[in-house]
mmCIF file of C-alpha atoms in Angstrom:
data_model
loop_
_atom_site.group_PDB
_atom_site.id
_atom_site.type_symbol
_atom_site.label_atom_id
_atom_site.label_comp_id
_atom_site.label_asym_id
_atom_site.label_seq_id
_atom_site.Cartn_x
_atom_site.Cartn_y
_atom_site.Cartn_z
ATOM 1 C CA UNK C 1 58.635 129.694 43.863
ATOM 2 C CA UNK C 2 57.462 131.845 40.980
ATOM 3 C CA UNK C 3 58.375 135.520 41.015
ATOM 4 C CA UNK C 4 55.418 136.483 38.796
ATOM 5 C CA UNK C 5 52.384 137.980 40.421
ATOM 6 C CA UNK C 6 49.351 135.862 39.383
ATOM 7 C CA UNK C 7 47.056 138.887 39.743
ATOM 8 C CA UNK C 8 48.723 141.044 37.088
ATOM 9 C CA UNK C 9 46.848 141.185 33.789
ATOM 10 C CA UNK C 10 48.673 139.502 30.937
ATOM 11 C CA UNK C 11 50.350 141.739 28.420
ATOM 12 C CA UNK C 12 49.881 141.404 24.721
ATOM 13 C CA UNK C 13 51.326 143.093 21.700
ATOM 14 C CA UNK C 14 48.608 145.469 20.536
ATOM 15 C CA UNK C 15 49.762 145.997 17.001
ATOM 16 C CA UNK C 16 52.741 146.239 14.806
ATOM 17 C CA UNK C 17 53.776 149.143 12.691
ATOM 18 C CA UNK C 18 52.813 148.759 9.052
ATOM 19 C CA UNK C 19 55.534 147.619 6.715
ATOM 20 C CA UNK C 20 57.314 150.419 4.887
ATOM 21 C CA UNK C 21 55.991 150.788 1.349
ATOM 22 C CA UNK C 22 58.382 151.950 -1.362
ATOM 23 C CA UNK C 23 57.510 155.285 -2.928
ATOM 24 C CA UNK C 24 57.456 153.592 -6.337
ATOM 25 C CA UNK C 25 54.471 151.432 -5.321
ATOM 26 C CA UNK C 26 52.552 154.375 -3.899
ATOM 27 C CA UNK C 27 53.329 156.363 -7.042
ATOM 28 C CA UNK C 28 51.696 153.700 -9.240
ATOM 29 C CA UNK C 29 48.551 153.829 -7.122
ATOM 30 C CA UNK C 30 48.496 157.617 -7.156
ATOM 31 C CA UNK C 31 48.878 157.753 -10.938
ATOM 32 C CA UNK C 32 46.022 155.277 -11.342
ATOM 33 C CA UNK C 33 43.548 157.245 -9.262
ATOM 34 C CA UNK C 34 44.594 160.506 -10.912
ATOM 35 C CA UNK C 35 44.046 158.924 -14.343
ATOM 36 C CA UNK C 36 40.630 157.753 -13.146
ATOM 37 C CA UNK C 37 39.787 161.247 -11.901
ATOM 38 C CA UNK C 38 40.771 162.695 -15.278
ATOM 39 C CA UNK C 39 38.689 160.077 -17.089
ATOM 40 C CA UNK C 40 35.696 160.772 -14.854
ATOM 41 C CA UNK C 41 36.101 164.524 -15.345
ATOM 42 C CA UNK C 42 36.190 164.143 -19.131
ATOM 43 C CA UNK C 43 33.090 161.945 -19.010
ATOM 44 C CA UNK C 44 31.332 164.471 -16.775
ATOM 45 C CA UNK C 45 32.234 167.331 -19.132
ATOM 46 C CA UNK C 46 30.862 165.409 -22.125
ATOM 47 C CA UNK C 47 27.653 164.552 -20.256
ATOM 48 C CA UNK C 48 27.144 168.163 -19.190
ATOM 49 C CA UNK C 49 27.802 169.316 -22.758
ATOM 50 C CA UNK C 50 25.243 166.871 -24.117
ATOM 51 C CA UNK C 51 22.720 167.982 -21.482
ATOM 52 C CA UNK C 52 23.294 171.576 -22.641
ATOM 53 C CA UNK C 53 22.357 170.563 -26.195
ATOM 54 C CA UNK C 54 25.802 170.019 -27.675
ATOM 55 C CA UNK C 55 26.138 166.651 -29.428
ATOM 56 C CA UNK C 56 29.033 164.863 -27.697
ATOM 57 C CA UNK C 57 29.576 161.224 -28.724
ATOM 58 C CA UNK C 58 25.894 160.465 -28.177
ATOM 59 C CA UNK C 59 26.177 160.936 -24.415
ATOM 60 C CA UNK C 60 22.997 161.485 -22.407
ATOM 61 C CA UNK C 61 22.183 162.201 -18.789
ATOM 62 C CA UNK C 62 22.318 158.433 -18.149
ATOM 63 C CA UNK C 63 26.086 158.618 -18.364
ATOM 64 C CA UNK C 64 26.008 160.383 -15.000
ATOM 65 C CA UNK C 65 25.798 156.834 -13.642
ATOM 66 C CA UNK C 66 29.120 156.178 -15.384
ATOM 67 C CA UNK C 67 30.579 159.237 -13.695
ATOM 68 C CA UNK C 68 29.343 158.008 -10.301
ATOM 69 C CA UNK C 69 30.784 154.533 -10.934
ATOM 70 C CA UNK C 70 34.125 155.979 -12.001
ATOM 71 C CA UNK C 71 34.181 158.238 -8.917
ATOM 72 C CA UNK C 72 33.540 155.261 -6.661
ATOM 73 C CA UNK C 73 36.258 153.202 -8.310
ATOM 74 C CA UNK C 74 38.698 156.119 -8.108
ATOM 75 C CA UNK C 75 37.983 156.461 -4.384
ATOM 76 C CA UNK C 76 38.584 152.736 -3.994
ATOM 77 C CA UNK C 77 41.904 152.935 -5.829
ATOM 78 C CA UNK C 78 42.873 155.882 -3.638
ATOM 79 C CA UNK C 79 42.133 153.631 -0.628
ATOM 80 C CA UNK C 80 44.393 150.980 -2.241
ATOM 81 C CA UNK C 81 41.632 148.521 -3.179
ATOM 82 C CA UNK C 82 42.766 145.759 -5.522
ATOM 83 C CA UNK C 83 39.181 145.052 -6.543
ATOM 84 C CA UNK C 84 38.548 148.646 -7.554
ATOM 85 C CA UNK C 85 41.810 148.813 -9.500
ATOM 86 C CA UNK C 86 40.934 145.710 -11.526
ATOM 87 C CA UNK C 87 37.317 146.822 -11.988
ATOM 88 C CA UNK C 88 38.467 150.231 -13.242
ATOM 89 C CA UNK C 89 40.666 148.714 -15.939
ATOM 90 C CA UNK C 90 37.978 146.257 -17.057
ATOM 91 C CA UNK C 91 35.286 148.949 -17.044
ATOM 92 C CA UNK C 92 37.473 151.367 -19.003
ATOM 93 C CA UNK C 93 38.309 148.795 -21.691
ATOM 94 C CA UNK C 94 34.689 147.664 -22.032
ATOM 95 C CA UNK C 95 33.391 151.219 -22.241
ATOM 96 C CA UNK C 96 35.941 152.146 -24.917
ATOM 97 C CA UNK C 97 35.021 149.053 -26.939
ATOM 98 C CA UNK C 98 31.337 149.970 -26.658
ATOM 99 C CA UNK C 99 32.008 153.566 -27.731
ATOM 100 C CA UNK C 100 34.029 152.341 -30.721
ATOM 101 C CA UNK C 101 31.281 149.896 -31.742
ATOM 102 C CA UNK C 102 28.606 152.579 -31.505
ATOM 103 C CA UNK C 103 30.778 155.096 -33.341
ATOM 104 C CA UNK C 104 31.662 152.629 -36.067
ATOM 105 C CA UNK C 105 35.375 153.370 -35.984
ATOM 106 C CA UNK C 106 38.230 153.244 -33.512
ATOM 107 C CA UNK C 107 38.898 156.658 -32.012
ATOM 108 C CA UNK C 108 41.216 157.846 -29.282
ATOM 109 C CA UNK C 109 43.366 154.730 -29.253
ATOM 110 C CA UNK C 110 46.555 156.503 -28.166
ATOM 111 C CA UNK C 111 44.850 158.211 -25.239
ATOM 112 C CA UNK C 112 43.118 154.934 -24.330
ATOM 113 C CA UNK C 113 46.450 153.100 -24.201
ATOM 114 C CA UNK C 114 47.862 155.802 -21.922
ATOM 115 C CA UNK C 115 44.943 155.354 -19.504
ATOM 116 C CA UNK C 116 45.300 151.567 -19.697
ATOM 117 C CA UNK C 117 48.991 151.922 -18.835
ATOM 118 C CA UNK C 118 48.170 153.900 -15.679
ATOM 119 C CA UNK C 119 45.319 151.584 -14.674
ATOM 120 C CA UNK C 120 47.589 148.562 -15.089
ATOM 121 C CA UNK C 121 50.135 150.321 -12.891
ATOM 122 C CA UNK C 122 47.387 150.821 -10.322
ATOM 123 C CA UNK C 123 46.624 147.114 -10.353
ATOM 124 C CA UNK C 124 50.245 146.137 -9.879
ATOM 125 C CA UNK C 125 50.709 148.859 -7.258
ATOM 126 C CA UNK C 126 47.729 147.793 -5.148
ATOM 127 C CA UNK C 127 48.754 144.132 -5.287
ATOM 128 C CA UNK C 128 52.329 145.022 -4.334
ATOM 129 C CA UNK C 129 51.059 147.238 -1.511
ATOM 130 C CA UNK C 130 48.936 144.471 -0.008
ATOM 131 C CA UNK C 131 51.702 141.901 -0.411
ATOM 132 C CA UNK C 132 54.069 144.192 1.508
ATOM 133 C CA UNK C 133 51.462 144.825 4.214
ATOM 134 C CA UNK C 134 50.826 141.123 4.620
ATOM 135 C CA UNK C 135 54.534 140.397 4.830
ATOM 136 C CA UNK C 136 55.001 143.113 7.492
ATOM 137 C CA UNK C 137 52.116 141.908 9.660
#
């Protein structure tokens, strides 16, 4: 005869602890969202300067939409979103190309490459993070 009580509710494993994530991966993600916050802050400062009457790279109040987009992408990167990390890099590159075309000459290439480096690190960091989470689940 069975020793189990048929009237006891079955037990189930509720959840597992998330897989440990190396500090190096989290550091890449953190650097990416900080770089995005810096980029958004610079864009905001230039927009506010242009709204105050100072000519700043031809920026207008419409670039506040850029600031909002950057802020949203930065929040997504902070939440470890792969989509936001990729979108941030693509958006940054396209916006720099557009600024260089409108300006007629390449400017700020060194700074742009530094931001690209951090955004690329954010992409690799978010993908590594999700791979580790999937493996631990």
